[in-house]
Coordinates of C-alpha atoms in Angstrom, one line a residue:
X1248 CA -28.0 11.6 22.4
X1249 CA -24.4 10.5 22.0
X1250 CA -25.1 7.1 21.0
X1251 CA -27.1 9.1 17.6
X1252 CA -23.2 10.8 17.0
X1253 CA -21.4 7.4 17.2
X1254 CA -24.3 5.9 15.3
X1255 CA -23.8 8.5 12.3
X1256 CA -20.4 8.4 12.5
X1257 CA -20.4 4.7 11.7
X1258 CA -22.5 5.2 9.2
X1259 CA -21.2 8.1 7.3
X1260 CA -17.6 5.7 7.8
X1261 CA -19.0 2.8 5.8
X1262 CA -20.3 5.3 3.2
X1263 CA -17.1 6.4 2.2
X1264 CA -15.4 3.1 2.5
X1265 CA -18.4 2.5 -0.3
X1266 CA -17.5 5.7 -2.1
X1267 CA -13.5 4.8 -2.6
X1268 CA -14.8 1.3 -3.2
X1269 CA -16.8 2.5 -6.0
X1270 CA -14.0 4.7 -7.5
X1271 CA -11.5 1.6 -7.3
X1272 CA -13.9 -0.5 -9.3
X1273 CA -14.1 2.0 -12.3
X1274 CA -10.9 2.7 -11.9
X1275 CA -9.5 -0.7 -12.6
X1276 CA -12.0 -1.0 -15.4
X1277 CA -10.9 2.3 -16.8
X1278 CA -7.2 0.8 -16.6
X1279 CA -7.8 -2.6 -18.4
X1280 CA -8.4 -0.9 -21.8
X1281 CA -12.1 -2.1 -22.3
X1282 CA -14.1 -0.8 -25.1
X1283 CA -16.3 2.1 -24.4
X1284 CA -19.4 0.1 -24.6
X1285 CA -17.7 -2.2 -21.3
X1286 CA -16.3 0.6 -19.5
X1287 CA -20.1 2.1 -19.7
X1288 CA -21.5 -1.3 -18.6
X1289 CA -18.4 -1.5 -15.7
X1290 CA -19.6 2.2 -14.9
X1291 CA -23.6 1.5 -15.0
X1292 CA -22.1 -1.4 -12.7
X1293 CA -20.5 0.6 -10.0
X1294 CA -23.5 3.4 -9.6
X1295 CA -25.6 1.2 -7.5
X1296 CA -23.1 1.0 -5.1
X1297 CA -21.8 4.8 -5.4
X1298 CA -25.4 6.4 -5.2
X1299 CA -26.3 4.0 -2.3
X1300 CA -22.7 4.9 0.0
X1301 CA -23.6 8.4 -0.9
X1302 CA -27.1 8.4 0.8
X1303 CA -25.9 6.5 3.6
X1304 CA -22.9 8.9 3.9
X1305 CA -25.4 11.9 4.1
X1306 CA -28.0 10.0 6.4
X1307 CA -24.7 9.7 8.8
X1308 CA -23.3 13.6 8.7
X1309 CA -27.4 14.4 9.9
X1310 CA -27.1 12.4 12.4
X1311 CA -24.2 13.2 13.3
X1312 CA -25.3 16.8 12.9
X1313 CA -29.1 15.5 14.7
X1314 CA -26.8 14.4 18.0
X1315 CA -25.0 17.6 18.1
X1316 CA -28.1 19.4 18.2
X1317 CA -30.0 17.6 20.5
X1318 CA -26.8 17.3 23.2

């Protein structure tokens, strides 16, 4: 069950590139002085992406966690 470590640790990997991705995004949009009505829009924006590197982060670490077990 090795393969099911290296597997979640690719995936937990590309969920926090997604993460930091995500908090660059608002970032920048917090930075270019938009009204509150555009940084909520920039925000609403950038959750998609957050929620969904979140999940896949998590669905990584139990693998990860899965492989462990089951070595």
């Amino acid at each position: 069950m090795e393969w099911l470590i290296w597997v979640g640790v690719i995936m937990s990997v590309i969920g926090l590139v997604g993460l930091v991705l995500s908090i660059v995004r608002v970032w920048r949009a917090r930075r270019a002085g938009l009204t509150d009505d555009e940084l909520r829009q920039a925000v609403q924006r950038a959750m998609p992406l957050n929620m969904g590197s979140l999940f896949l982060s998590t669905l990584g670490l139990m693998a990860v966690i899965m492989g462990i077990f089951l070595v």
